[in-house]
mmCIF file of C-alpha atoms in Angstrom:
data_model
loop_
_atom_site.group_PDB
_atom_site.id
_atom_site.type_symbol
_atom_site.label_atom_id
_atom_site.label_comp_id
_atom_site.label_asym_id
_atom_site.label_seq_id
_atom_site.Cartn_x
_atom_site.Cartn_y
_atom_site.Cartn_z
ATOM 1 C CA MET A 1 -8.885 291.346 300.347
ATOM 2 C CA ASN A 2 -7.699 292.629 297.280
ATOM 3 C CA SER A 3 -9.823 291.825 294.247
ATOM 4 C CA ASP A 4 -7.457 290.465 291.082
ATOM 5 C CA VAL A 5 -6.912 293.887 288.896
ATOM 6 C CA GLN A 6 -6.145 295.579 292.609
ATOM 7 C CA ILE A 7 -2.347 293.543 292.735
ATOM 8 C CA ALA A 8 -2.475 292.566 289.278
ATOM 9 C CA GLY A 9 -3.398 295.327 287.838
ATOM 10 C CA ASP A 10 -5.310 295.397 285.041
ATOM 11 C CA PRO A 11 -4.863 292.304 282.332
ATOM 12 C CA LEU A 12 -6.590 294.935 279.041
ATOM 13 C CA ALA A 13 -3.507 297.269 280.677
ATOM 14 C CA ILE A 14 -0.479 294.414 279.814
ATOM 15 C CA PRO A 15 -0.087 293.632 275.768
ATOM 16 C CA HIS A 16 1.249 290.068 276.454
ATOM 17 C CA LEU A 17 -1.912 288.996 277.775
ATOM 18 C CA LEU A 18 -3.904 290.313 275.678
ATOM 19 C CA PRO A 19 -4.630 287.118 272.768
ATOM 20 C CA PRO A 20 -2.954 288.150 269.633
ATOM 21 C CA VAL A 21 -4.318 290.481 266.574
ATOM 22 C CA PRO A 22 -4.917 288.184 263.611
ATOM 23 C CA ALA A 23 -1.317 288.919 260.842
ATOM 24 C CA HIS A 24 -4.538 289.515 258.297
ATOM 25 C CA PRO A 25 -8.093 287.964 257.537
ATOM 26 C CA SER A 26 -8.055 284.433 258.317
ATOM 27 C CA THR A 27 -11.147 283.407 256.661
ATOM 28 C CA VAL A 28 -12.584 284.161 253.180
ATOM 29 C CA SER A 29 -16.233 286.229 255.463
ATOM 30 C CA ALA A 30 -13.218 288.367 257.589
ATOM 31 C CA PHE A 31 -11.321 288.777 253.815
ATOM 32 C CA ALA A 32 -15.055 289.316 252.681
ATOM 33 C CA GLY A 33 -15.723 292.052 255.573
ATOM 34 C CA LEU A 34 -12.646 293.678 255.195
ATOM 35 C CA ALA A 35 -13.505 294.567 251.453
ATOM 36 C CA ARG A 36 -17.529 296.293 253.188
ATOM 37 C CA THR A 37 -15.630 297.668 255.398
ATOM 38 C CA ILE A 38 -13.439 299.439 252.386
ATOM 39 C CA ALA A 39 -16.347 299.601 250.310
ATOM 40 C CA ALA A 40 -18.265 300.620 253.676
ATOM 41 C CA ASP A 41 -15.019 303.883 254.039
ATOM 42 C CA ARG A 42 -16.288 306.084 249.899
ATOM 43 C CA ASP A 43 -13.048 308.623 251.433
ATOM 44 C CA SER A 44 -10.602 306.565 251.757
ATOM 45 C CA TRP A 45 -11.462 306.012 247.816
ATOM 46 C CA ALA A 46 -13.293 307.698 245.985
ATOM 47 C CA SER A 47 -11.555 310.610 245.205
ATOM 48 C CA LEU A 48 -8.120 308.395 243.658
ATOM 49 C CA VAL A 49 -10.579 306.884 241.325
ATOM 50 C CA GLN A 50 -9.309 308.055 237.757
ATOM 51 C CA TYR A 51 -10.946 306.853 234.313
ATOM 52 C CA ASP A 52 -9.412 306.460 231.601
ATOM 53 C CA ALA A 53 -10.563 305.144 228.196
ATOM 54 C CA THR A 54 -7.851 303.340 226.753
ATOM 55 C CA SER A 55 -7.021 300.935 229.377
ATOM 56 C CA ARG A 56 -8.563 299.889 233.121
ATOM 57 C CA TRP A 57 -7.291 301.518 235.416
ATOM 58 C CA TYR A 58 -6.080 300.530 239.039
ATOM 59 C CA HIS A 59 -4.132 301.337 241.422
ATOM 60 C CA ARG A 60 -3.012 299.460 244.779
ATOM 61 C CA LEU A 61 -4.856 300.877 248.167
ATOM 62 C CA ARG A 62 -3.503 299.518 250.373
ATOM 63 C CA THR A 63 -1.149 296.118 251.366
ATOM 64 C CA GLY A 64 -1.006 294.057 254.691
ATOM 65 C CA PRO A 65 0.730 290.546 255.598
ATOM 66 C CA GLY A 66 0.655 288.757 253.635
ATOM 67 C CA TYR A 67 -2.875 290.379 250.829
ATOM 68 C CA GLU A 68 -3.140 293.268 248.632
ATOM 69 C CA VAL A 69 -6.384 295.384 247.809
ATOM 70 C CA TRP A 70 -6.456 297.151 244.784
ATOM 71 C CA LEU A 71 -9.067 299.655 243.487
ATOM 72 C CA LEU A 72 -10.458 299.182 239.513
ATOM 73 C CA SER A 73 -12.515 301.817 237.271
ATOM 74 C CA TRP A 74 -13.585 300.446 234.179
ATOM 75 C CA VAL A 75 -15.530 302.343 231.554
ATOM 76 C CA PRO A 76 -18.443 301.218 229.819
ATOM 77 C CA GLY A 77 -16.976 298.607 227.304
ATOM 78 C CA GLN A 78 -14.193 297.505 229.670
ATOM 79 C CA GLY A 79 -13.409 294.309 230.007
ATOM 80 C CA SER A 80 -10.430 291.931 231.136
ATOM 81 C CA GLY A 81 -10.484 289.238 229.448
ATOM 82 C CA ALA A 82 -10.553 285.551 230.513
ATOM 83 C CA HIS A 83 -8.154 285.054 233.471
ATOM 84 C CA ASP A 84 -6.873 283.226 236.567
ATOM 85 C CA HIS A 85 -5.327 284.893 239.960
ATOM 86 C CA GLY A 86 -2.005 281.947 239.903
ATOM 87 C CA ARG A 87 -2.363 281.309 243.581
ATOM 88 C CA SER A 88 -4.355 283.770 245.092
ATOM 89 C CA SER A 89 -7.805 284.114 246.689
ATOM 90 C CA GLY A 90 -9.620 286.949 246.378
ATOM 91 C CA VAL A 91 -12.875 288.511 246.958
ATOM 92 C CA LEU A 92 -14.129 291.146 244.348
ATOM 93 C CA THR A 93 -16.575 294.023 245.510
ATOM 94 C CA VAL A 94 -18.494 296.837 243.530
ATOM 95 C CA LEU A 95 -18.724 300.143 244.928
ATOM 96 C CA GLN A 96 -20.404 301.911 242.307
ATOM 97 C CA GLY A 97 -21.369 301.222 238.699
ATOM 98 C CA GLU A 98 -22.314 297.288 237.345
ATOM 99 C CA LEU A 99 -20.116 294.751 236.193
ATOM 100 C CA THR A 100 -20.681 290.980 235.013
ATOM 101 C CA GLU A 101 -18.608 288.958 235.340
ATOM 102 C CA ARG A 102 -18.507 285.562 233.294
ATOM 103 C CA VAL A 103 -17.284 281.931 234.962
ATOM 104 C CA GLY A 104 -17.885 278.577 233.119
ATOM 105 C CA THR A 105 -18.245 276.452 230.981
ATOM 106 C CA ARG A 106 -20.519 278.198 229.460
ATOM 107 C CA GLY A 107 -20.497 281.560 229.799
ATOM 108 C CA ALA A 108 -22.343 282.082 233.187
ATOM 109 C CA ARG A 109 -23.044 285.105 233.363
ATOM 110 C CA HIS A 110 -23.288 287.384 237.051
ATOM 111 C CA ALA A 111 -24.539 290.660 237.141
ATOM 112 C CA LEU A 112 -22.609 292.923 239.643
ATOM 113 C CA ARG A 113 -24.263 295.810 241.063
ATOM 114 C CA ALA A 114 -22.644 298.175 243.724
ATOM 115 C CA GLY A 115 -22.114 296.285 246.834
ATOM 116 C CA ALA A 116 -22.082 292.553 245.077
ATOM 117 C CA GLN A 117 -19.712 290.710 245.546
ATOM 118 C CA ARG A 118 -17.848 287.764 244.378
ATOM 119 C CA VAL A 119 -15.394 285.212 246.303
ATOM 120 C CA PHE A 120 -12.501 282.800 244.379
ATOM 121 C CA ALA A 121 -9.857 280.402 244.905
ATOM 122 C CA PRO A 122 -6.813 279.323 243.079
ATOM 123 C CA GLY A 123 -7.390 278.507 239.247
ATOM 124 C CA TYR A 124 -10.632 280.248 239.065
ATOM 125 C CA VAL A 125 -10.992 281.114 235.251
ATOM 126 C CA HIS A 126 -13.416 284.265 234.977
ATOM 127 C CA ASP A 127 -14.187 287.629 232.660
ATOM 128 C CA VAL A 128 -15.157 291.060 234.087
ATOM 129 C CA VAL A 129 -16.560 293.349 232.137
ATOM 130 C CA ASN A 130 -18.644 296.290 232.396
ATOM 131 C CA ASP A 131 -21.320 296.013 230.015
ATOM 132 C CA ALA A 132 -22.975 298.993 230.987
ATOM 133 C CA LEU A 133 -23.357 302.055 229.477
ATOM 134 C CA GLU A 134 -22.334 304.052 233.005
ATOM 135 C CA PRO A 135 -18.378 303.523 234.325
ATOM 136 C CA ALA A 136 -18.110 301.662 236.775
ATOM 137 C CA VAL A 137 -15.742 300.319 240.667
ATOM 138 C CA SER A 138 -14.617 297.899 241.950
ATOM 139 C CA LEU A 139 -12.713 296.723 244.829
ATOM 140 C CA HIS A 140 -10.247 293.363 244.786
ATOM 141 C CA ILE A 141 -8.035 292.077 247.970
ATOM 142 C CA TYR A 142 -6.097 289.240 246.823
ATOM 143 C CA PHE A 143 -4.467 286.607 249.647
ATOM 144 C CA PRO A 144 -1.433 285.648 249.355
ATOM 145 C CA GLY A 145 -0.688 289.490 246.955
ATOM 146 C CA LEU A 146 -1.351 289.099 243.368
ATOM 147 C CA THR A 147 2.074 287.045 241.684
ATOM 148 C CA GLU A 148 0.842 286.437 238.327
ATOM 149 C CA MET A 149 -2.756 286.540 236.449
ATOM 150 C CA PRO A 150 -2.085 284.228 233.543
ATOM 151 C CA LEU A 151 -4.675 285.545 230.548
ATOM 152 C CA HIS A 152 -6.559 282.676 228.665
ATOM 153 C CA PRO A 153 -7.440 282.485 225.673
ATOM 154 C CA THR A 154 -11.256 281.305 225.251
ATOM 155 C CA GLN A 155 -13.641 284.092 225.232
ATOM 156 C CA SER A 156 -15.642 281.736 228.407
ATOM 157 C CA ALA A 157 -13.979 281.319 230.967
ATOM 158 C CA GLU A 158 -13.556 278.211 232.208
ATOM 159 C CA LEU A 159 -13.698 276.375 235.831
ATOM 160 C CA SER A 160 -9.890 274.706 235.305
ATOM 161 C CA ALA A 161 -7.324 275.483 233.569
ATOM 162 C CA PRO A 162 -6.071 275.588 229.940
ATOM 163 C CA ALA A 163 -3.433 273.160 229.269
ATOM 164 C CA ARG A 164 -1.858 276.644 227.582
ATOM 165 C CA PRO A 165 -2.098 279.627 229.382
ATOM 166 C CA VAL A 166 -1.306 282.839 226.865
ATOM 167 C CA ALA A 167 0.898 284.683 229.655
ATOM 168 C CA ALA A 168 0.116 287.921 231.101
ATOM 169 C CA PRO A 169 2.425 290.380 229.555
ATOM 170 C CA GLY A 170 4.266 292.019 233.064
ATOM 171 C CA THR A 171 3.544 290.798 236.724
ATOM 172 C CA LEU A 172 1.636 293.225 239.512
ATOM 173 C CA GLY A 173 0.875 295.685 236.624
ATOM 174 C CA VAL A 174 -0.757 293.794 234.949
ATOM 175 C CA PRO A 175 -5.018 296.070 234.738
ATOM 176 C CA GLY A 176 -6.599 292.156 234.335
ATOM 177 C CA ARG A 177 -7.230 292.910 237.619
#
């Protein structure tokens, strides 16, 4: 008697029998995993990094169905200012150096060293700054892709959006990821 594989062939060789490949990561954990995978592939991003003493440098590293991956560099003293990411959720991963994230009504501080990750939902307001003496590099994944980044007028970031956010000067090109 013939086996099913002998009769029908190898089901793995027939694409329509395979489960569909997800169009993009579908969980926060999967996006964080994608960020760790990119971070571990240093050859894919290290040669792209540039440093700019007048403003933070940023580069869209990749896009996928409904998400974007950005690479940013921070020289000492550079910061984002208090901002949110509109309707986007995201994952921030420090690739090199150290950054400080300030969040909450009292400006709670989180020291983020290489390998550290922070995840956030729409409306999450924070301020990221390089308080260290060495440059830093970070990776940011946004889902859906970033379309706005409203700045907030407070020195310490608030967890909820203020009544009057300051308009960001542009859209995707805003260096405040």
